[in-house]
Short mmCIF file of N, CA and C in Angstrom, two decimals:
data_model
loop_
_atom_site.label_atom_id
_atom_site.label_comp_id
_atom_site.label_asym_id
_atom_site.label_seq_id
_atom_site.Cartn_x
_atom_site.Cartn_y
_atom_site.Cartn_z
N MET A 1 -43.67 33.97 -2.53
CA MET A 1 -42.55 34.11 -3.43
C MET A 1 -41.24 34.17 -2.64
N GLY A 2 -41.25 34.76 -1.46
CA GLY A 2 -40.05 34.82 -0.64
C GLY A 2 -39.54 33.44 -0.30
N SER A 3 -40.46 32.51 -0.11
CA SER A 3 -40.09 31.14 0.23
C SER A 3 -39.35 30.45 -0.91
N ALA A 4 -39.82 30.64 -2.17
CA ALA A 4 -39.15 30.04 -3.33
C ALA A 4 -37.76 30.62 -3.52
N TYR A 5 -37.64 31.93 -3.29
CA TYR A 5 -36.33 32.57 -3.40
C TYR A 5 -35.37 31.98 -2.37
N SER A 6 -35.81 31.77 -1.16
CA SER A 6 -34.96 31.21 -0.11
C SER A 6 -34.49 29.81 -0.50
N ARG A 7 -35.40 29.02 -1.02
CA ARG A 7 -35.05 27.67 -1.41
C ARG A 7 -34.04 27.69 -2.55
N ARG A 8 -34.25 28.55 -3.54
CA ARG A 8 -33.33 28.67 -4.68
C ARG A 8 -31.96 29.13 -4.19
N GLU A 9 -31.95 30.14 -3.33
CA GLU A 9 -30.69 30.65 -2.77
C GLU A 9 -29.96 29.55 -1.99
N PHE A 10 -30.74 28.80 -1.21
CA PHE A 10 -30.18 27.70 -0.44
C PHE A 10 -29.55 26.65 -1.37
N LEU A 11 -30.24 26.30 -2.44
CA LEU A 11 -29.73 25.30 -3.38
C LEU A 11 -28.47 25.80 -4.09
N ILE A 12 -28.47 27.07 -4.49
CA ILE A 12 -27.29 27.64 -5.16
C ILE A 12 -26.09 27.64 -4.22
N ARG A 13 -26.31 28.11 -3.00
CA ARG A 13 -25.20 28.14 -2.03
C ARG A 13 -24.72 26.74 -1.68
N GLY A 14 -25.66 25.81 -1.57
CA GLY A 14 -25.29 24.42 -1.27
C GLY A 14 -24.45 23.81 -2.38
N ALA A 15 -24.85 24.07 -3.64
CA ALA A 15 -24.08 23.55 -4.77
C ALA A 15 -22.69 24.17 -4.82
N ALA A 16 -22.60 25.47 -4.53
CA ALA A 16 -21.29 26.13 -4.52
C ALA A 16 -20.41 25.57 -3.42
N ALA A 17 -20.99 25.32 -2.25
CA ALA A 17 -20.21 24.76 -1.13
C ALA A 17 -19.73 23.35 -1.46
N ALA A 18 -20.58 22.54 -2.09
CA ALA A 18 -20.19 21.18 -2.46
C ALA A 18 -19.05 21.20 -3.48
N ALA A 19 -19.13 22.11 -4.45
CA ALA A 19 -18.08 22.21 -5.46
C ALA A 19 -16.77 22.65 -4.82
N ALA A 20 -16.84 23.57 -3.89
CA ALA A 20 -15.62 24.04 -3.20
C ALA A 20 -15.01 22.93 -2.37
N ALA A 21 -15.84 22.16 -1.67
CA ALA A 21 -15.33 21.05 -0.85
C ALA A 21 -14.67 19.99 -1.71
N ALA A 22 -15.24 19.71 -2.87
CA ALA A 22 -14.66 18.70 -3.77
C ALA A 22 -13.32 19.16 -4.32
N ALA A 23 -13.18 20.46 -4.55
CA ALA A 23 -11.95 20.99 -5.13
C ALA A 23 -10.86 21.24 -4.09
N LEU A 24 -11.21 21.29 -2.82
CA LEU A 24 -10.27 21.66 -1.77
C LEU A 24 -9.00 20.81 -1.74
N PRO A 25 -9.07 19.46 -1.78
CA PRO A 25 -7.82 18.69 -1.74
C PRO A 25 -6.86 19.05 -2.86
N SER A 26 -7.36 19.24 -4.08
CA SER A 26 -6.45 19.58 -5.18
C SER A 26 -5.91 21.00 -5.03
N LEU A 27 -6.71 21.90 -4.50
CA LEU A 27 -6.24 23.26 -4.27
C LEU A 27 -5.14 23.30 -3.22
N LEU A 28 -5.23 22.42 -2.25
CA LEU A 28 -4.22 22.36 -1.18
C LEU A 28 -3.02 21.50 -1.57
N GLY A 29 -3.06 20.91 -2.74
CA GLY A 29 -1.96 20.08 -3.19
C GLY A 29 -2.00 18.68 -2.59
N ALA A 30 -3.11 18.31 -1.97
CA ALA A 30 -3.22 16.98 -1.37
C ALA A 30 -3.43 15.94 -2.47
N LYS A 31 -2.86 14.79 -2.24
CA LYS A 31 -3.02 13.69 -3.18
C LYS A 31 -4.08 12.73 -2.67
N ALA A 32 -4.80 12.13 -3.59
CA ALA A 32 -5.76 11.12 -3.19
C ALA A 32 -5.00 9.91 -2.68
N ALA A 33 -5.56 9.24 -1.70
CA ALA A 33 -4.92 8.06 -1.14
C ALA A 33 -4.84 6.97 -2.22
N ILE A 34 -3.73 6.27 -2.25
CA ILE A 34 -3.52 5.18 -3.20
C ILE A 34 -4.08 3.90 -2.59
N PRO A 35 -5.00 3.23 -3.29
CA PRO A 35 -5.57 2.01 -2.73
C PRO A 35 -4.57 0.87 -2.68
N MET A 36 -4.66 0.08 -1.62
CA MET A 36 -3.78 -1.07 -1.42
C MET A 36 -4.62 -2.17 -0.76
N VAL A 37 -4.49 -3.39 -1.26
CA VAL A 37 -5.13 -4.54 -0.64
C VAL A 37 -4.02 -5.38 -0.02
N VAL A 38 -4.18 -5.74 1.25
CA VAL A 38 -3.18 -6.54 1.96
C VAL A 38 -3.81 -7.85 2.40
N TYR A 39 -3.23 -8.95 1.95
CA TYR A 39 -3.63 -10.28 2.40
C TYR A 39 -2.70 -10.68 3.54
N LYS A 40 -3.29 -11.12 4.65
CA LYS A 40 -2.50 -11.44 5.82
C LYS A 40 -3.18 -12.51 6.65
N ASP A 41 -2.40 -13.17 7.48
CA ASP A 41 -2.94 -14.13 8.42
C ASP A 41 -3.67 -13.35 9.52
N PRO A 42 -4.85 -13.80 9.93
CA PRO A 42 -5.61 -13.02 10.92
C PRO A 42 -4.90 -12.85 12.27
N GLY A 43 -4.02 -13.75 12.63
CA GLY A 43 -3.36 -13.67 13.94
C GLY A 43 -1.99 -13.03 13.92
N CYS A 44 -1.58 -12.44 12.81
CA CYS A 44 -0.22 -11.93 12.68
C CYS A 44 -0.12 -10.48 13.15
N GLY A 45 0.54 -10.26 14.27
CA GLY A 45 0.68 -8.92 14.83
C GLY A 45 1.55 -8.01 13.98
N CYS A 46 2.64 -8.53 13.42
CA CYS A 46 3.53 -7.67 12.62
C CYS A 46 2.83 -7.23 11.33
N CYS A 47 1.94 -8.06 10.80
CA CYS A 47 1.18 -7.66 9.61
C CYS A 47 0.26 -6.50 9.96
N ASN A 48 -0.39 -6.57 11.11
CA ASN A 48 -1.27 -5.47 11.54
C ASN A 48 -0.47 -4.19 11.72
N THR A 49 0.74 -4.30 12.27
CA THR A 49 1.59 -3.12 12.44
C THR A 49 1.97 -2.54 11.09
N TRP A 50 2.33 -3.40 10.12
CA TRP A 50 2.71 -2.93 8.78
C TRP A 50 1.52 -2.23 8.10
N VAL A 51 0.33 -2.80 8.24
CA VAL A 51 -0.88 -2.19 7.68
C VAL A 51 -1.06 -0.79 8.26
N GLY A 52 -0.87 -0.65 9.57
CA GLY A 52 -0.98 0.66 10.21
C GLY A 52 0.04 1.65 9.67
N LEU A 53 1.27 1.18 9.43
CA LEU A 53 2.30 2.04 8.86
C LEU A 53 1.93 2.50 7.45
N MET A 54 1.36 1.61 6.66
CA MET A 54 0.95 1.97 5.30
C MET A 54 -0.19 3.00 5.34
N ARG A 55 -1.12 2.83 6.26
CA ARG A 55 -2.20 3.81 6.40
C ARG A 55 -1.63 5.16 6.81
N SER A 56 -0.70 5.15 7.75
CA SER A 56 -0.07 6.40 8.21
C SER A 56 0.69 7.09 7.08
N ALA A 57 1.20 6.29 6.13
CA ALA A 57 1.94 6.84 4.99
C ALA A 57 1.01 7.35 3.89
N GLY A 58 -0.31 7.19 4.07
CA GLY A 58 -1.26 7.74 3.12
C GLY A 58 -1.90 6.75 2.17
N PHE A 59 -1.60 5.47 2.33
CA PHE A 59 -2.25 4.47 1.49
C PHE A 59 -3.64 4.16 2.06
N GLU A 60 -4.58 3.89 1.17
CA GLU A 60 -5.92 3.48 1.59
C GLU A 60 -5.94 1.96 1.59
N VAL A 61 -5.75 1.37 2.77
CA VAL A 61 -5.52 -0.06 2.90
C VAL A 61 -6.80 -0.81 3.22
N ALA A 62 -7.05 -1.86 2.43
CA ALA A 62 -8.10 -2.82 2.72
C ALA A 62 -7.39 -4.11 3.13
N ALA A 63 -7.48 -4.47 4.40
CA ALA A 63 -6.81 -5.67 4.91
C ALA A 63 -7.76 -6.86 4.78
N ARG A 64 -7.26 -7.94 4.20
CA ARG A 64 -8.05 -9.15 4.00
C ARG A 64 -7.38 -10.31 4.74
N ASP A 65 -8.03 -10.77 5.80
CA ASP A 65 -7.50 -11.89 6.56
C ASP A 65 -7.77 -13.20 5.83
N THR A 66 -6.75 -14.05 5.77
CA THR A 66 -6.91 -15.37 5.17
C THR A 66 -5.95 -16.34 5.85
N PRO A 67 -6.43 -17.54 6.18
CA PRO A 67 -5.53 -18.52 6.77
C PRO A 67 -4.68 -19.24 5.71
N ASP A 68 -4.98 -19.02 4.43
CA ASP A 68 -4.27 -19.71 3.35
C ASP A 68 -3.41 -18.75 2.54
N MET A 69 -2.33 -18.29 3.14
CA MET A 69 -1.44 -17.34 2.47
C MET A 69 -0.70 -17.99 1.30
N GLN A 70 -0.47 -19.28 1.35
CA GLN A 70 0.25 -19.93 0.25
C GLN A 70 -0.49 -19.81 -1.07
N SER A 71 -1.81 -19.91 -1.04
CA SER A 71 -2.56 -19.78 -2.30
C SER A 71 -2.49 -18.34 -2.81
N ILE A 72 -2.43 -17.37 -1.92
CA ILE A 72 -2.30 -15.96 -2.34
C ILE A 72 -0.94 -15.77 -3.01
N LYS A 73 0.11 -16.31 -2.43
CA LYS A 73 1.46 -16.16 -2.99
C LYS A 73 1.56 -16.85 -4.35
N ARG A 74 0.93 -18.00 -4.48
CA ARG A 74 0.91 -18.68 -5.81
C ARG A 74 0.14 -17.84 -6.82
N ARG A 75 -1.02 -17.34 -6.43
CA ARG A 75 -1.86 -16.55 -7.35
C ARG A 75 -1.11 -15.33 -7.88
N TYR A 76 -0.33 -14.68 -7.02
CA TYR A 76 0.37 -13.46 -7.42
C TYR A 76 1.84 -13.67 -7.75
N GLN A 77 2.23 -14.94 -7.93
CA GLN A 77 3.54 -15.34 -8.44
C GLN A 77 4.71 -14.86 -7.58
N VAL A 78 4.54 -14.92 -6.28
CA VAL A 78 5.63 -14.58 -5.37
C VAL A 78 6.55 -15.80 -5.28
N PRO A 79 7.82 -15.67 -5.69
CA PRO A 79 8.74 -16.81 -5.59
C PRO A 79 8.90 -17.26 -4.13
N GLY A 80 8.96 -18.55 -3.93
CA GLY A 80 9.07 -19.10 -2.58
C GLY A 80 10.24 -18.52 -1.79
N ALA A 81 11.35 -18.29 -2.44
CA ALA A 81 12.54 -17.76 -1.76
C ALA A 81 12.35 -16.32 -1.30
N LEU A 82 11.34 -15.63 -1.83
CA LEU A 82 11.11 -14.23 -1.47
C LEU A 82 9.93 -14.05 -0.52
N ALA A 83 9.33 -15.15 -0.10
CA ALA A 83 8.11 -15.09 0.70
C ALA A 83 8.34 -14.46 2.08
N SER A 84 7.27 -13.83 2.55
CA SER A 84 7.22 -13.25 3.89
C SER A 84 5.83 -13.53 4.44
N CYS A 85 5.39 -12.75 5.40
CA CYS A 85 4.14 -13.07 6.06
C CYS A 85 2.89 -12.44 5.43
N HIS A 86 3.01 -11.36 4.69
CA HIS A 86 1.83 -10.76 4.06
C HIS A 86 2.15 -10.36 2.62
N THR A 87 1.10 -10.25 1.84
CA THR A 87 1.22 -9.92 0.42
C THR A 87 0.25 -8.78 0.12
N ALA A 88 0.76 -7.72 -0.49
CA ALA A 88 -0.07 -6.55 -0.81
C ALA A 88 -0.13 -6.34 -2.31
N LEU A 89 -1.21 -5.74 -2.75
CA LEU A 89 -1.39 -5.36 -4.15
C LEU A 89 -1.61 -3.85 -4.18
N VAL A 90 -0.80 -3.16 -4.99
CA VAL A 90 -0.90 -1.71 -5.06
C VAL A 90 -0.42 -1.23 -6.43
N GLY A 91 -1.23 -0.46 -7.10
CA GLY A 91 -0.84 0.14 -8.38
C GLY A 91 -0.42 -0.86 -9.44
N GLY A 92 -0.98 -2.06 -9.43
CA GLY A 92 -0.62 -3.07 -10.41
C GLY A 92 0.61 -3.89 -10.03
N TYR A 93 1.14 -3.67 -8.84
CA TYR A 93 2.32 -4.40 -8.36
C TYR A 93 1.96 -5.26 -7.15
N VAL A 94 2.81 -6.26 -6.92
CA VAL A 94 2.74 -7.10 -5.73
C VAL A 94 3.83 -6.62 -4.78
N VAL A 95 3.49 -6.47 -3.52
CA VAL A 95 4.47 -6.09 -2.51
C VAL A 95 4.46 -7.19 -1.45
N GLU A 96 5.57 -7.89 -1.35
CA GLU A 96 5.68 -9.03 -0.45
C GLU A 96 6.49 -8.66 0.79
N GLY A 97 5.86 -8.75 1.94
CA GLY A 97 6.58 -8.56 3.19
C GLY A 97 6.75 -7.13 3.63
N HIS A 98 7.78 -6.92 4.43
CA HIS A 98 7.97 -5.67 5.17
C HIS A 98 8.71 -4.59 4.38
N VAL A 99 8.13 -4.22 3.25
CA VAL A 99 8.68 -3.17 2.39
C VAL A 99 8.26 -1.82 2.95
N ALA A 100 9.18 -0.87 3.00
CA ALA A 100 8.89 0.48 3.51
C ALA A 100 8.02 1.26 2.53
N ALA A 101 7.19 2.14 3.08
CA ALA A 101 6.27 2.94 2.27
C ALA A 101 6.99 3.81 1.24
N ASP A 102 8.16 4.36 1.61
CA ASP A 102 8.87 5.22 0.65
C ASP A 102 9.33 4.43 -0.57
N LEU A 103 9.64 3.15 -0.38
CA LEU A 103 10.06 2.32 -1.52
C LEU A 103 8.87 1.93 -2.39
N ILE A 104 7.71 1.75 -1.78
CA ILE A 104 6.50 1.48 -2.56
C ILE A 104 6.16 2.71 -3.40
N THR A 105 6.27 3.87 -2.80
CA THR A 105 6.03 5.12 -3.54
C THR A 105 7.01 5.26 -4.69
N ARG A 106 8.26 4.94 -4.44
CA ARG A 106 9.28 4.99 -5.50
C ARG A 106 8.94 4.01 -6.62
N LEU A 107 8.52 2.80 -6.27
CA LEU A 107 8.11 1.80 -7.26
C LEU A 107 6.99 2.34 -8.14
N LEU A 108 5.98 2.95 -7.51
CA LEU A 108 4.84 3.47 -8.26
C LEU A 108 5.22 4.65 -9.14
N LYS A 109 6.21 5.40 -8.73
CA LYS A 109 6.67 6.55 -9.53
C LYS A 109 7.53 6.10 -10.70
N GLU A 110 8.48 5.19 -10.44
CA GLU A 110 9.42 4.75 -11.48
C GLU A 110 8.81 3.75 -12.45
N LYS A 111 7.84 2.98 -12.01
CA LYS A 111 7.13 1.99 -12.83
C LYS A 111 8.06 1.01 -13.57
N PRO A 112 8.94 0.31 -12.86
CA PRO A 112 9.79 -0.68 -13.54
C PRO A 112 8.94 -1.85 -14.04
N LYS A 113 9.46 -2.56 -15.02
CA LYS A 113 8.74 -3.70 -15.59
C LYS A 113 9.04 -4.95 -14.77
N VAL A 114 8.42 -5.02 -13.60
CA VAL A 114 8.57 -6.14 -12.68
C VAL A 114 7.19 -6.47 -12.13
N LEU A 115 7.08 -7.63 -11.49
CA LEU A 115 5.82 -7.96 -10.81
C LEU A 115 5.69 -7.20 -9.50
N GLY A 116 6.84 -7.00 -8.83
CA GLY A 116 6.74 -6.30 -7.56
C GLY A 116 8.02 -6.23 -6.78
N LEU A 117 7.85 -5.91 -5.49
CA LEU A 117 8.96 -5.80 -4.54
C LEU A 117 8.78 -6.82 -3.44
N ALA A 118 9.91 -7.23 -2.85
CA ALA A 118 9.84 -8.17 -1.74
C ALA A 118 10.95 -7.92 -0.74
N VAL A 119 10.60 -8.10 0.52
CA VAL A 119 11.58 -8.22 1.61
C VAL A 119 11.39 -9.64 2.12
N PRO A 120 12.28 -10.56 1.71
CA PRO A 120 12.13 -11.95 2.14
C PRO A 120 12.25 -12.10 3.65
N GLY A 121 11.48 -13.03 4.19
CA GLY A 121 11.54 -13.30 5.62
C GLY A 121 10.96 -12.15 6.41
N MET A 122 11.49 -11.96 7.60
CA MET A 122 10.98 -10.93 8.50
C MET A 122 12.15 -10.29 9.24
N PRO A 123 12.99 -9.49 8.52
CA PRO A 123 14.18 -8.93 9.16
C PRO A 123 13.85 -7.95 10.29
N ALA A 124 14.56 -8.08 11.38
CA ALA A 124 14.39 -7.16 12.51
C ALA A 124 14.70 -5.73 12.07
N GLY A 125 13.85 -4.82 12.47
CA GLY A 125 14.05 -3.41 12.13
C GLY A 125 13.37 -2.99 10.85
N SER A 126 12.85 -3.95 10.07
CA SER A 126 12.10 -3.58 8.87
C SER A 126 10.73 -3.06 9.33
N PRO A 127 10.01 -2.30 8.49
CA PRO A 127 8.72 -1.74 8.90
C PRO A 127 7.76 -2.83 9.39
N GLY A 128 7.30 -2.67 10.61
CA GLY A 128 6.42 -3.65 11.22
C GLY A 128 7.16 -4.68 12.05
N MET A 129 8.46 -4.73 11.91
CA MET A 129 9.29 -5.70 12.65
C MET A 129 10.28 -4.97 13.57
N GLU A 130 9.88 -3.83 14.08
CA GLU A 130 10.75 -3.07 14.98
C GLU A 130 10.94 -3.86 16.28
N MET A 131 12.19 -3.97 16.69
CA MET A 131 12.55 -4.73 17.90
C MET A 131 13.55 -3.93 18.71
N GLY A 132 13.12 -2.80 19.21
CA GLY A 132 14.03 -1.94 19.96
C GLY A 132 15.13 -1.43 19.05
N SER A 133 16.37 -1.57 19.50
CA SER A 133 17.50 -1.06 18.71
C SER A 133 18.04 -2.08 17.71
N ARG A 134 17.53 -3.31 17.75
CA ARG A 134 18.03 -4.34 16.83
C ARG A 134 17.58 -4.05 15.40
N ARG A 135 18.55 -4.03 14.49
CA ARG A 135 18.26 -3.80 13.07
C ARG A 135 19.14 -4.71 12.23
N ASP A 136 18.51 -5.60 11.50
CA ASP A 136 19.24 -6.44 10.55
C ASP A 136 19.38 -5.70 9.23
N ALA A 137 20.53 -5.82 8.58
CA ALA A 137 20.67 -5.30 7.22
C ALA A 137 19.90 -6.24 6.29
N TYR A 138 19.21 -5.68 5.31
CA TYR A 138 18.45 -6.51 4.37
C TYR A 138 18.32 -5.80 3.04
N ASP A 139 18.01 -6.59 2.01
CA ASP A 139 17.78 -6.06 0.67
C ASP A 139 16.29 -6.06 0.37
N VAL A 140 15.87 -5.05 -0.35
CA VAL A 140 14.52 -5.00 -0.91
C VAL A 140 14.71 -5.36 -2.38
N LEU A 141 14.02 -6.40 -2.82
CA LEU A 141 14.24 -6.96 -4.15
C LEU A 141 13.05 -6.74 -5.07
N THR A 142 13.34 -6.55 -6.36
CA THR A 142 12.29 -6.63 -7.38
C THR A 142 12.20 -8.09 -7.78
N PHE A 143 11.06 -8.49 -8.33
CA PHE A 143 10.95 -9.84 -8.90
C PHE A 143 10.02 -9.79 -10.10
N ASP A 144 10.25 -10.75 -11.01
CA ASP A 144 9.42 -10.82 -12.21
C ASP A 144 8.74 -12.18 -12.31
N ALA A 145 7.97 -12.37 -13.37
CA ALA A 145 7.21 -13.61 -13.56
C ALA A 145 8.10 -14.83 -13.73
N ALA A 146 9.33 -14.63 -14.19
CA ALA A 146 10.25 -15.75 -14.37
C ALA A 146 10.96 -16.11 -13.06
N GLY A 147 10.70 -15.35 -12.00
CA GLY A 147 11.33 -15.62 -10.72
C GLY A 147 12.68 -14.92 -10.55
N LYS A 148 13.05 -14.11 -11.53
CA LYS A 148 14.31 -13.38 -11.46
C LYS A 148 14.15 -12.19 -10.50
N SER A 149 15.17 -11.97 -9.68
CA SER A 149 15.12 -10.85 -8.75
C SER A 149 16.36 -10.00 -8.86
N ALA A 150 16.25 -8.77 -8.40
CA ALA A 150 17.38 -7.82 -8.39
C ALA A 150 17.20 -6.89 -7.20
N VAL A 151 18.30 -6.33 -6.72
CA VAL A 151 18.24 -5.43 -5.58
C VAL A 151 17.63 -4.09 -6.03
N PHE A 152 16.61 -3.66 -5.33
CA PHE A 152 15.95 -2.37 -5.55
C PHE A 152 16.47 -1.34 -4.55
N ALA A 153 16.75 -1.79 -3.33
CA ALA A 153 17.29 -0.92 -2.28
C ALA A 153 17.93 -1.79 -1.21
N LYS A 154 18.88 -1.19 -0.51
CA LYS A 154 19.52 -1.84 0.65
C LYS A 154 19.10 -1.08 1.88
N ARG A 155 18.78 -1.82 2.91
CA ARG A 155 18.37 -1.19 4.17
C ARG A 155 19.17 -1.78 5.32
#
């Protein structure tokens, strides 16, 4: 009988420990990582750097290498004038290029009626495009299905 009691006690304590571990992040105020899928060229170093920055910012990034980025941009309706080297999907939005994590978080919080955000080209000093002290001024743009864009932030 002592053996059955030990097993029961073990199971009860194990269940209590599992419940406590599952509740710990919410008790500590931690947020679950936001999933993000990033399509990028396999040989692009700045894309790998940007993916690392997004992971460091708390996004759960799944990087998908593809040599055919043009088909990805067409599929997700990224206007040609706004194109950059990688395309991400997060929270129902498209994020094109070197957009900073804080602006993606702002997008997800504000939920504007747009397809996504874009940093056209590859401006020096944008996230993933750090080049020492060189920093180009650039706009972070929203875009919609009609190809209309507007300034979301200036950097």
